Amino acid sequence: MNRYLIPANSKRSMLILSMFAPIDLIIGGVGAFISMILFFIISVETTTDILIVLTPALISAAMIIPVPNHRNVWQLTANILYYFTNQRKYRWRGWCMLHGEEGEQ
């Protein structure tokens, strides 16, 4: 009888540095790039200025930090965004209804 052993880290071998997907590096790079642009545009003199400049990098870092099940959190965030940005009136037409809304004949 043949028994195959799949290593526990086989999925991680497909990631960059065993933690990041290519989209994660793109998000992190864009956040760092925007922070660099803001650094050149805004004169950094106070702590508030530093926070304004670092906000894009911090947000992108929070989005790509490797926490357990962060892909599930991404999917939940996408579902919430889809719900709030798309049509709220759900049109349903089943086998028991003709064209139109409920209550129409």
mmCIF file of N, CA, C and O in Angstrom:
data_model
loop_
_atom_site.group_PDB
_atom_site.id
_atom_site.type_symbol
_atom_site.label_atom_id
_atom_site.label_comp_id
_atom_site.label_asym_id
_atom_site.label_seq_id
_atom_site.Cartn_x
_atom_site.Cartn_y
_atom_site.Cartn_z
ATOM 1 N N MET A 1 0.847 -1.167 0.000
ATOM 2 C CA MET A 1 0.000 0.000 0.000
ATOM 3 C C MET A 1 0.899 1.238 0.000
ATOM 4 O O MET A 1 1.804 1.369 0.798
ATOM 5 N N ASN A 2 0.618 2.141 -0.939
ATOM 6 C CA ASN A 2 1.393 3.380 -1.040
ATOM 7 C C ASN A 2 0.811 4.441 -0.123
ATOM 8 O O ASN A 2 -0.379 4.709 -0.148
ATOM 9 N N ARG A 3 1.677 5.039 0.646
ATOM 10 C CA ARG A 3 1.258 6.143 1.501
ATOM 11 C C ARG A 3 2.093 7.351 1.140
ATOM 12 O O ARG A 3 3.310 7.281 1.127
ATOM 13 N N TYR A 4 1.398 8.463 0.846
ATOM 14 C CA TYR A 4 2.077 9.695 0.496
ATOM 15 C C TYR A 4 1.993 10.658 1.660
ATOM 16 O O TYR A 4 0.934 10.843 2.254
ATOM 17 N N LEU A 5 3.089 11.253 1.950
ATOM 18 C CA LEU A 5 3.135 12.225 3.027
ATOM 19 C C LEU A 5 3.262 13.613 2.420
ATOM 20 O O LEU A 5 4.196 13.891 1.675
ATOM 21 N N ILE A 6 2.293 14.457 2.706
ATOM 22 C CA ILE A 6 2.332 15.836 2.208
ATOM 23 C C ILE A 6 2.874 16.706 3.330
ATOM 24 O O ILE A 6 2.327 16.708 4.432
ATOM 25 N N PRO A 7 3.950 17.422 3.077
ATOM 26 C CA PRO A 7 4.503 18.265 4.142
ATOM 27 C C PRO A 7 3.521 19.347 4.578
ATOM 28 O O PRO A 7 2.713 19.834 3.785
ATOM 29 N N ALA A 8 3.601 19.717 5.836
ATOM 30 C CA ALA A 8 2.688 20.712 6.385
ATOM 31 C C ALA A 8 2.895 22.075 5.750
ATOM 32 O O ALA A 8 1.982 22.892 5.723
ATOM 33 N N ASN A 9 4.077 22.339 5.228
ATOM 34 C CA ASN A 9 4.359 23.663 4.668
ATOM 35 C C ASN A 9 4.322 23.662 3.143
ATOM 36 O O ASN A 9 4.927 24.504 2.511
ATOM 37 N N SER A 10 3.608 22.733 2.533
ATOM 38 C CA SER A 10 3.596 22.663 1.070
ATOM 39 C C SER A 10 2.934 23.885 0.443
ATOM 40 O O SER A 10 3.324 24.328 -0.626
ATOM 41 N N LYS A 11 1.906 24.429 1.075
ATOM 42 C CA LYS A 11 1.271 25.646 0.550
ATOM 43 C C LYS A 11 2.184 26.850 0.711
ATOM 44 O O LYS A 11 2.200 27.746 -0.105
ATOM 45 N N ARG A 12 2.936 26.883 1.786
ATOM 46 C CA ARG A 12 3.824 28.013 2.036
ATOM 47 C C ARG A 12 4.951 28.079 1.019
ATOM 48 O O ARG A 12 5.528 29.140 0.816
ATOM 49 N N SER A 13 5.270 26.978 0.405
ATOM 50 C CA SER A 13 6.363 26.997 -0.572
ATOM 51 C C SER A 13 5.979 27.784 -1.823
ATOM 52 O O SER A 13 6.847 28.189 -2.582
ATOM 53 N N MET A 14 4.693 28.015 -2.035
ATOM 54 C CA MET A 14 4.239 28.787 -3.188
ATOM 55 C C MET A 14 4.238 30.290 -2.907
ATOM 56 O O MET A 14 3.984 31.081 -3.798
ATOM 57 N N LEU A 15 4.489 30.692 -1.659
ATOM 58 C CA LEU A 15 4.477 32.097 -1.289
ATOM 59 C C LEU A 15 5.885 32.676 -1.317
ATOM 60 O O LEU A 15 6.875 31.956 -1.209
ATOM 61 N N ILE A 16 5.977 33.972 -1.439
ATOM 62 C CA ILE A 16 7.255 34.670 -1.424
ATOM 63 C C ILE A 16 7.676 34.824 0.028
ATOM 64 O O ILE A 16 6.910 35.327 0.851
ATOM 65 N N LEU A 17 8.874 34.398 0.354
ATOM 66 C CA LEU A 17 9.387 34.378 1.728
ATOM 67 C C LEU A 17 8.484 33.554 2.643
ATOM 68 O O LEU A 17 8.419 33.786 3.844
ATOM 69 N N SER A 18 7.757 32.598 2.091
ATOM 70 C CA SER A 18 6.829 31.717 2.804
ATOM 71 C C SER A 18 5.717 32.461 3.534
ATOM 72 O O SER A 18 5.078 31.902 4.413
ATOM 73 N N MET A 19 5.496 33.734 3.208
ATOM 74 C CA MET A 19 4.456 34.501 3.898
ATOM 75 C C MET A 19 3.585 35.332 2.973
ATOM 76 O O MET A 19 2.437 35.602 3.298
ATOM 77 N N PHE A 20 4.117 35.797 1.839
ATOM 78 C CA PHE A 20 3.420 36.802 1.052
ATOM 79 C C PHE A 20 3.079 36.297 -0.343
ATOM 80 O O PHE A 20 3.917 35.717 -1.031
ATOM 81 N N ALA A 21 1.857 36.577 -0.757
ATOM 82 C CA ALA A 21 1.450 36.351 -2.141
ATOM 83 C C ALA A 21 1.894 37.573 -2.945
ATOM 84 O O ALA A 21 2.169 38.634 -2.375
ATOM 85 N N PRO A 22 1.967 37.457 -4.266
ATOM 86 C CA PRO A 22 2.365 38.625 -5.065
ATOM 87 C C PRO A 22 1.490 39.856 -4.836
ATOM 88 O O PRO A 22 1.990 40.975 -4.802
ATOM 89 N N ILE A 23 0.193 39.667 -4.633
ATOM 90 C CA ILE A 23 -0.696 40.814 -4.399
ATOM 91 C C ILE A 23 -0.340 41.512 -3.094
ATOM 92 O O ILE A 23 -0.470 42.735 -2.982
ATOM 93 N N ASP A 24 0.127 40.763 -2.098
ATOM 94 C CA ASP A 24 0.541 41.380 -0.832
ATOM 95 C C ASP A 24 1.728 42.308 -1.047
ATOM 96 O O ASP A 24 1.757 43.413 -0.493
ATOM 97 N N LEU A 25 2.682 41.880 -1.840
ATOM 98 C CA LEU A 25 3.844 42.731 -2.102
ATOM 99 C C LEU A 25 3.455 43.966 -2.917
ATOM 100 O O LEU A 25 4.011 45.046 -2.710
ATOM 101 N N ILE A 26 2.498 43.812 -3.810
ATOM 102 C CA ILE A 26 2.031 44.965 -4.588
ATOM 103 C C ILE A 26 1.359 45.976 -3.664
ATOM 104 O O ILE A 26 1.631 47.180 -3.741
ATOM 105 N N ILE A 27 0.498 45.499 -2.765
ATOM 106 C CA ILE A 27 -0.190 46.398 -1.830
ATOM 107 C C ILE A 27 0.824 47.104 -0.933
ATOM 108 O O ILE A 27 0.742 48.316 -0.709
ATOM 109 N N GLY A 28 1.787 46.368 -0.405
ATOM 110 C CA GLY A 28 2.811 46.976 0.442
ATOM 111 C C GLY A 28 3.659 47.980 -0.310
ATOM 112 O O GLY A 28 3.989 49.048 0.216
ATOM 113 N N GLY A 29 4.009 47.655 -1.546
ATOM 114 C CA GLY A 29 4.800 48.580 -2.361
ATOM 115 C C GLY A 29 4.058 49.860 -2.688
ATOM 116 O O GLY A 29 4.636 50.947 -2.655
ATOM 117 N N VAL A 30 2.775 49.736 -3.001
ATOM 118 C CA VAL A 30 1.970 50.929 -3.309
ATOM 119 C C VAL A 30 1.852 51.819 -2.073
ATOM 120 O O VAL A 30 1.988 53.045 -2.158
ATOM 121 N N GLY A 31 1.619 51.214 -0.905
ATOM 122 C CA GLY A 31 1.531 52.001 0.331
ATOM 123 C C GLY A 31 2.837 52.709 0.641
ATOM 124 O O GLY A 31 2.843 53.889 1.023
ATOM 125 N N ALA A 32 3.965 52.017 0.471
ATOM 126 C CA ALA A 32 5.266 52.639 0.717
ATOM 127 C C ALA A 32 5.550 53.746 -0.298
ATOM 128 O O ALA A 32 6.086 54.803 0.054
ATOM 129 N N PHE A 33 5.168 53.530 -1.556
ATOM 130 C CA PHE A 33 5.386 54.531 -2.599
ATOM 131 C C PHE A 33 4.581 55.799 -2.326
ATOM 132 O O PHE A 33 5.093 56.912 -2.440
ATOM 133 N N ILE A 34 3.319 55.625 -1.927
ATOM 134 C CA ILE A 34 2.484 56.787 -1.618
ATOM 135 C C ILE A 34 3.057 57.542 -0.420
ATOM 136 O O ILE A 34 3.076 58.782 -0.406
ATOM 137 N N SER A 35 3.549 56.811 0.578
ATOM 138 C CA SER A 35 4.164 57.476 1.737
ATOM 139 C C SER A 35 5.411 58.245 1.330
ATOM 140 O O SER A 35 5.659 59.358 1.830
ATOM 141 N N MET A 36 6.209 57.698 0.415
ATOM 142 C CA MET A 36 7.395 58.417 -0.058
ATOM 143 C C MET A 36 7.004 59.690 -0.798
ATOM 144 O O MET A 36 7.630 60.744 -0.612
ATOM 145 N N ILE A 37 5.978 59.609 -1.635
ATOM 146 C CA ILE A 37 5.511 60.790 -2.363
ATOM 147 C C ILE A 37 5.033 61.856 -1.377
ATOM 148 O O ILE A 37 5.354 63.042 -1.512
ATOM 149 N N LEU A 38 4.268 61.439 -0.363
ATOM 150 C CA LEU A 38 3.799 62.389 0.646
ATOM 151 C C LEU A 38 4.961 62.995 1.424
ATOM 152 O O LEU A 38 4.910 64.162 1.817
ATOM 153 N N PHE A 39 6.003 62.208 1.654
ATOM 154 C CA PHE A 39 7.177 62.718 2.368
ATOM 155 C C PHE A 39 7.827 63.861 1.600
ATOM 156 O O PHE A 39 8.289 64.835 2.193
ATOM 157 N N PHE A 40 7.856 63.762 0.272
ATOM 158 C CA PHE A 40 8.454 64.818 -0.538
ATOM 159 C C PHE A 40 7.520 66.024 -0.699
ATOM 160 O O PHE A 40 7.980 67.143 -0.895
ATOM 161 N N ILE A 41 6.214 65.803 -0.620
ATOM 162 C CA ILE A 41 5.251 66.886 -0.806
ATOM 163 C C ILE A 41 5.034 67.676 0.486
ATOM 164 O O ILE A 41 5.018 68.905 0.482
ATOM 165 N N ILE A 42 4.859 66.956 1.603
ATOM 166 C CA ILE A 42 4.536 67.594 2.876
ATOM 167 C C ILE A 42 5.822 67.824 3.665
ATOM 168 O O ILE A 42 6.655 66.928 3.785
ATOM 169 N N SER A 43 5.960 69.020 4.212
ATOM 170 C CA SER A 43 7.123 69.280 5.065
ATOM 171 C C SER A 43 6.852 68.672 6.444
ATOM 172 O O SER A 43 5.896 69.021 7.117
ATOM 173 N N VAL A 44 7.696 67.744 6.837
ATOM 174 C CA VAL A 44 7.505 67.005 8.078
ATOM 175 C C VAL A 44 8.173 67.769 9.218
ATOM 176 O O VAL A 44 9.392 67.843 9.301
ATOM 177 N N GLU A 45 7.335 68.346 10.085
ATOM 178 C CA GLU A 45 7.861 69.125 11.205
ATOM 179 C C GLU A 45 7.318 68.656 12.552
ATOM 180 O O GLU A 45 7.984 68.803 13.564
ATOM 181 N N THR A 46 6.120 68.110 12.565
ATOM 182 C CA THR A 46 5.507 67.694 13.831
ATOM 183 C C THR A 46 5.157 66.211 13.773
ATOM 184 O O THR A 46 5.244 65.565 12.719
ATOM 185 N N THR A 47 4.735 65.700 14.910
ATOM 186 C CA THR A 47 4.322 64.300 14.979
ATOM 187 C C THR A 47 3.088 64.053 14.114
ATOM 188 O O THR A 47 2.959 62.991 13.493
ATOM 189 N N THR A 48 2.205 65.011 14.042
ATOM 190 C CA THR A 48 1.016 64.881 13.196
ATOM 191 C C THR A 48 1.402 64.743 11.731
ATOM 192 O O THR A 48 0.811 63.932 11.005
ATOM 193 N N ASP A 49 2.388 65.508 11.298
ATOM 194 C CA ASP A 49 2.863 65.396 9.914
ATOM 195 C C ASP A 49 3.442 64.012 9.638
ATOM 196 O O ASP A 49 3.229 63.440 8.567
ATOM 197 N N ILE A 50 4.168 63.483 10.607
ATOM 198 C CA ILE A 50 4.743 62.142 10.445
ATOM 199 C C ILE A 50 3.636 61.106 10.313
ATOM 200 O O ILE A 50 3.704 60.212 9.464
ATOM 201 N N LEU A 51 2.597 61.222 11.136
ATOM 202 C CA LEU A 51 1.479 60.279 11.048
ATOM 203 C C LEU A 51 0.747 60.384 9.717
ATOM 204 O O LEU A 51 0.334 59.378 9.146
ATOM 205 N N ILE A 52 0.588 61.606 9.222
ATOM 206 C CA ILE A 52 -0.067 61.791 7.917
ATOM 207 C C ILE A 52 0.753 61.144 6.816
ATOM 208 O O ILE A 52 0.215 60.473 5.934
ATOM 209 N N VAL A 53 2.051 61.329 6.870
ATOM 210 C CA VAL A 53 2.922 60.767 5.838
ATOM 211 C C VAL A 53 2.954 59.242 5.917
ATOM 212 O O VAL A 53 2.947 58.558 4.889
ATOM 213 N N LEU A 54 2.973 58.686 7.112
ATOM 214 C CA LEU A 54 3.090 57.240 7.270
ATOM 215 C C LEU A 54 1.771 56.478 7.196
ATOM 216 O O LEU A 54 1.777 55.245 7.158
ATOM 217 N N THR A 55 0.647 57.181 7.153
ATOM 218 C CA THR A 55 -0.656 56.513 7.143
ATOM 219 C C THR A 55 -0.819 55.503 6.000
ATOM 220 O O THR A 55 -1.244 54.374 6.249
ATOM 221 N N PRO A 56 -0.496 55.830 4.740
ATOM 222 C CA PRO A 56 -0.646 54.814 3.687
ATOM 223 C C PRO A 56 0.220 53.583 3.918
ATOM 224 O O PRO A 56 -0.228 52.443 3.701
ATOM 225 N N ALA A 57 1.444 53.762 4.391
ATOM 226 C CA ALA A 57 2.321 52.621 4.646
ATOM 227 C C ALA A 57 1.799 51.784 5.812
ATOM 228 O O ALA A 57 1.852 50.545 5.762
ATOM 229 N N LEU A 58 1.283 52.420 6.835
ATOM 230 C CA LEU A 58 0.762 51.686 7.981
ATOM 231 C C LEU A 58 -0.507 50.909 7.627
ATOM 232 O O LEU A 58 -0.696 49.772 8.067
ATOM 233 N N ILE A 59 -1.365 51.520 6.824
ATOM 234 C CA ILE A 59 -2.591 50.830 6.406
ATOM 235 C C ILE A 59 -2.254 49.632 5.532
ATOM 236 O O ILE A 59 -2.791 48.531 5.721
ATOM 237 N N SER A 60 -1.340 49.811 4.583
ATOM 238 C CA SER A 60 -0.974 48.685 3.724
ATOM 239 C C SER A 60 -0.253 47.610 4.513
ATOM 240 O O SER A 60 -0.438 46.413 4.254
ATOM 241 N N ALA A 61 0.553 47.982 5.509
ATOM 242 C CA ALA A 61 1.217 46.983 6.347
ATOM 243 C C ALA A 61 0.194 46.199 7.166
ATOM 244 O O ALA A 61 0.318 44.982 7.331
ATOM 245 N N ALA A 62 -0.833 46.881 7.673
ATOM 246 C CA ALA A 62 -1.879 46.196 8.426
ATOM 247 C C ALA A 62 -2.664 45.243 7.534
ATOM 248 O O ALA A 62 -3.153 44.212 8.002
ATOM 249 N N MET A 63 -2.770 45.586 6.245
ATOM 250 C CA MET A 63 -3.513 44.720 5.325
ATOM 251 C C MET A 63 -2.744 43.457 4.962
ATOM 252 O O MET A 63 -3.354 42.425 4.680
ATOM 253 N N ILE A 64 -1.423 43.512 4.975
ATOM 254 C CA ILE A 64 -0.650 42.355 4.516
ATOM 255 C C ILE A 64 0.062 41.612 5.636
ATOM 256 O O ILE A 64 0.730 40.621 5.381
ATOM 257 N N ILE A 65 -0.076 42.066 6.872
ATOM 258 C CA ILE A 65 0.595 41.394 7.976
ATOM 259 C C ILE A 65 0.105 39.946 8.040
ATOM 260 O O ILE A 65 -1.097 39.682 7.925
ATOM 261 N N PRO A 66 1.008 38.997 8.159
ATOM 262 C CA PRO A 66 0.590 37.589 8.135
ATOM 263 C C PRO A 66 -0.020 37.139 9.462
ATOM 264 O O PRO A 66 0.681 36.771 10.388
ATOM 265 N N VAL A 67 -1.322 37.213 9.554
ATOM 266 C CA VAL A 67 -2.051 36.719 10.720
ATOM 267 C C VAL A 67 -2.815 35.472 10.298
ATOM 268 O O VAL A 67 -3.074 35.271 9.104
ATOM 269 N N PRO A 68 -3.169 34.611 11.239
ATOM 270 C CA PRO A 68 -3.927 33.414 10.865
ATOM 271 C C PRO A 68 -5.240 33.783 10.166
ATOM 272 O O PRO A 68 -5.935 34.706 10.582
ATOM 273 N N ASN A 69 -5.533 33.092 9.123
ATOM 274 C CA ASN A 69 -6.784 33.242 8.365
ATOM 275 C C ASN A 69 -6.965 34.623 7.766
ATOM 276 O O ASN A 69 -8.073 35.103 7.614
ATOM 277 N N HIS A 70 -5.882 35.300 7.392
ATOM 278 C CA HIS A 70 -6.067 36.650 6.862
ATOM 279 C C HIS A 70 -6.701 36.629 5.473
ATOM 280 O O HIS A 70 -7.289 37.607 5.062
ATOM 281 N N ARG A 71 -6.633 35.525 4.755
ATOM 282 C CA ARG A 71 -7.348 35.433 3.479
ATOM 283 C C ARG A 71 -8.856 35.433 3.725
ATOM 284 O O ARG A 71 -9.622 35.986 2.947
ATOM 285 N N ASN A 72 -9.301 34.832 4.816
ATOM 286 C CA ASN A 72 -10.720 34.859 5.152
ATOM 287 C C ASN A 72 -11.163 36.273 5.504
ATOM 288 O O ASN A 72 -12.272 36.688 5.173
ATOM 289 N N VAL A 73 -10.299 37.016 6.185
ATOM 290 C CA VAL A 73 -10.612 38.401 6.516
ATOM 291 C C VAL A 73 -10.695 39.236 5.245
ATOM 292 O O VAL A 73 -11.564 40.102 5.111
ATOM 293 N N TRP A 74 -9.802 38.970 4.276
ATOM 294 C CA TRP A 74 -9.860 39.665 2.980
ATOM 295 C C TRP A 74 -11.207 39.404 2.311
ATOM 296 O O TRP A 74 -11.830 40.311 1.775
ATOM 297 N N GLN A 75 -11.648 38.146 2.308
ATOM 298 C CA GLN A 75 -12.912 37.805 1.660
ATOM 299 C C GLN A 75 -14.082 38.468 2.380
ATOM 300 O O GLN A 75 -15.003 38.971 1.737
ATOM 301 N N LEU A 76 -14.059 38.498 3.695
ATOM 302 C CA LEU A 76 -15.109 39.168 4.445
ATOM 303 C C LEU A 76 -15.135 40.657 4.125
ATOM 304 O O LEU A 76 -16.207 41.238 3.906
ATOM 305 N N THR A 77 -13.967 41.289 4.061
ATOM 306 C CA THR A 77 -13.885 42.705 3.723
ATOM 307 C C THR A 77 -14.430 42.954 2.315
ATOM 308 O O THR A 77 -15.156 43.927 2.083
ATOM 309 N N ALA A 78 -14.092 42.086 1.379
ATOM 310 C CA ALA A 78 -14.601 42.229 0.013
ATOM 311 C C ALA A 78 -16.116 42.081 -0.027
ATOM 312 O O ALA A 78 -16.798 42.821 -0.745
ATOM 313 N N ASN A 79 -16.661 41.145 0.746
ATOM 314 C CA ASN A 79 -18.113 40.967 0.789
ATOM 315 C C ASN A 79 -18.812 42.183 1.378
ATOM 316 O O ASN A 79 -19.856 42.607 0.883
ATOM 317 N N ILE A 80 -18.249 42.749 2.434
ATOM 318 C CA ILE A 80 -18.833 43.944 3.050
ATOM 319 C C ILE A 80 -18.790 45.116 2.073
ATOM 320 O O ILE A 80 -19.772 45.843 1.909
ATOM 321 N N LEU A 81 -17.651 45.294 1.411
ATOM 322 C CA LEU A 81 -17.526 46.367 0.429
ATOM 323 C C LEU A 81 -18.503 46.175 -0.724
ATOM 324 O O LEU A 81 -19.157 47.123 -1.160
ATOM 325 N N TYR A 82 -18.646 44.949 -1.198
ATOM 326 C CA TYR A 82 -19.596 44.649 -2.274
ATOM 327 C C TYR A 82 -21.023 44.965 -1.829
ATOM 328 O O TYR A 82 -21.812 45.522 -2.582
ATOM 329 N N TYR A 83 -21.364 44.626 -0.594
ATOM 330 C CA TYR A 83 -22.711 44.882 -0.088
ATOM 331 C C TYR A 83 -23.015 46.375 -0.041
ATOM 332 O O TYR A 83 -24.095 46.814 -0.419
ATOM 333 N N PHE A 84 -22.067 47.179 0.434
ATOM 334 C CA PHE A 84 -22.310 48.599 0.595
ATOM 335 C C PHE A 84 -22.203 49.392 -0.705
ATOM 336 O O PHE A 84 -22.684 50.511 -0.775
ATOM 337 N N THR A 85 -21.556 48.857 -1.729
ATOM 338 C CA THR A 85 -21.373 49.615 -2.963
ATOM 339 C C THR A 85 -22.282 49.176 -4.101
ATOM 340 O O THR A 85 -22.290 49.824 -5.137
ATOM 341 N N ASN A 86 -23.035 48.115 -3.931
ATOM 342 C CA ASN A 86 -23.877 47.635 -5.018
ATOM 343 C C ASN A 86 -25.351 47.780 -4.683
ATOM 344 O O ASN A 86 -25.725 48.240 -3.609
ATOM 345 N N GLN A 87 -26.164 47.342 -5.595
ATOM 346 C CA GLN A 87 -27.611 47.479 -5.514
ATOM 347 C C GLN A 87 -28.148 46.843 -4.241
ATOM 348 O O GLN A 87 -27.804 45.724 -3.899
ATOM 349 N N ARG A 88 -29.010 47.565 -3.541
ATOM 350 C CA ARG A 88 -29.579 47.058 -2.300
ATOM 351 C C ARG A 88 -30.935 46.391 -2.506
ATOM 352 O O ARG A 88 -31.386 45.650 -1.673
ATOM 353 N N LYS A 89 -31.606 46.727 -3.583
ATOM 354 C CA LYS A 89 -32.918 46.157 -3.846
ATOM 355 C C LYS A 89 -32.696 44.874 -4.640
ATOM 356 O O LYS A 89 -32.322 44.905 -5.805
ATOM 357 N N TYR A 90 -32.904 43.759 -3.985
ATOM 358 C CA TYR A 90 -32.653 42.474 -4.623
ATOM 359 C C TYR A 90 -33.883 42.037 -5.401
ATOM 360 O O TYR A 90 -34.976 41.946 -4.871
ATOM 361 N N ARG A 91 -33.692 41.792 -6.646
ATOM 362 C CA ARG A 91 -34.791 41.348 -7.509
ATOM 363 C C ARG A 91 -34.709 39.836 -7.634
ATOM 364 O O ARG A 91 -33.670 39.293 -7.979
ATOM 365 N N TRP A 92 -35.820 39.213 -7.359
ATOM 366 C CA TRP A 92 -35.850 37.767 -7.418
ATOM 367 C C TRP A 92 -37.018 37.338 -8.284
ATOM 368 O O TRP A 92 -38.117 37.874 -8.173
ATOM 369 N N ARG A 93 -36.735 36.417 -9.148
ATOM 370 C CA ARG A 93 -37.793 35.878 -9.990
ATOM 371 C C ARG A 93 -37.660 34.361 -9.944
ATOM 372 O O ARG A 93 -36.711 33.797 -10.438
ATOM 373 N N GLY A 94 -38.589 33.738 -9.289
ATOM 374 C CA GLY A 94 -38.567 32.285 -9.179
ATOM 375 C C GLY A 94 -39.610 31.651 -10.063
ATOM 376 O O GLY A 94 -40.298 32.314 -10.838
ATOM 377 N N TRP A 95 -39.759 30.381 -9.920
ATOM 378 C CA TRP A 95 -40.697 29.656 -10.766
ATOM 379 C C TRP A 95 -42.137 29.980 -10.400
ATOM 380 O O TRP A 95 -43.051 29.787 -11.192
ATOM 381 N N CYS A 96 -42.379 30.514 -9.177
ATOM 382 C CA CYS A 96 -43.738 30.776 -8.749
ATOM 383 C C CYS A 96 -44.163 32.233 -9.009
ATOM 384 O O CYS A 96 -45.270 32.607 -8.714
ATOM 385 N N MET A 97 -43.261 33.049 -9.550
ATOM 386 C CA MET A 97 -43.610 34.453 -9.817
ATOM 387 C C MET A 97 -43.417 34.740 -11.300
ATOM 388 O O MET A 97 -42.510 34.227 -11.921
ATOM 389 N N LEU A 98 -44.263 35.602 -11.804
ATOM 390 C CA LEU A 98 -44.068 36.099 -13.140
ATOM 391 C C LEU A 98 -43.141 37.294 -13.046
ATOM 392 O O LEU A 98 -42.648 37.651 -11.959
ATOM 393 N N HIS A 99 -42.898 38.001 -14.124
ATOM 394 C CA HIS A 99 -42.017 39.148 -14.104
ATOM 395 C C HIS A 99 -42.592 40.227 -13.187
ATOM 396 O O HIS A 99 -43.768 40.523 -13.210
ATOM 397 N N GLY A 100 -41.753 40.846 -12.403
ATOM 398 C CA GLY A 100 -42.208 41.929 -11.539
ATOM 399 C C GLY A 100 -41.841 41.670 -10.105
ATOM 400 O O GLY A 100 -41.090 40.768 -9.776
ATOM 401 N N GLU A 101 -42.404 42.497 -9.241
ATOM 402 C CA GLU A 101 -42.105 42.389 -7.816
ATOM 403 C C GLU A 101 -43.244 41.692 -7.088
ATOM 404 O O GLU A 101 -44.336 41.509 -7.625
ATOM 405 N N GLU A 102 -42.962 41.342 -5.858
ATOM 406 C CA GLU A 102 -43.956 40.657 -5.059
ATOM 407 C C GLU A 102 -45.169 41.572 -4.852
ATOM 408 O O GLU A 102 -45.023 42.749 -4.583
ATOM 409 N N GLY A 103 -46.335 41.032 -4.959
ATOM 410 C CA GLY A 103 -47.542 41.821 -4.789
ATOM 411 C C GLY A 103 -48.125 42.277 -6.114
ATOM 412 O O GLY A 103 -49.272 42.664 -6.196
ATOM 413 N N GLU A 104 -47.337 42.281 -7.165
ATOM 414 C CA GLU A 104 -47.846 42.657 -8.488
ATOM 415 C C GLU A 104 -48.495 41.426 -9.116
ATOM 416 O O GLU A 104 -48.085 40.311 -8.916
ATOM 417 N N GLN A 105 -49.495 41.638 -9.915
ATOM 418 C CA GLN A 105 -50.169 40.530 -10.589
ATOM 419 C C GLN A 105 -49.869 40.521 -12.052
ATOM 420 O O GLN A 105 -49.750 41.383 -12.743
#
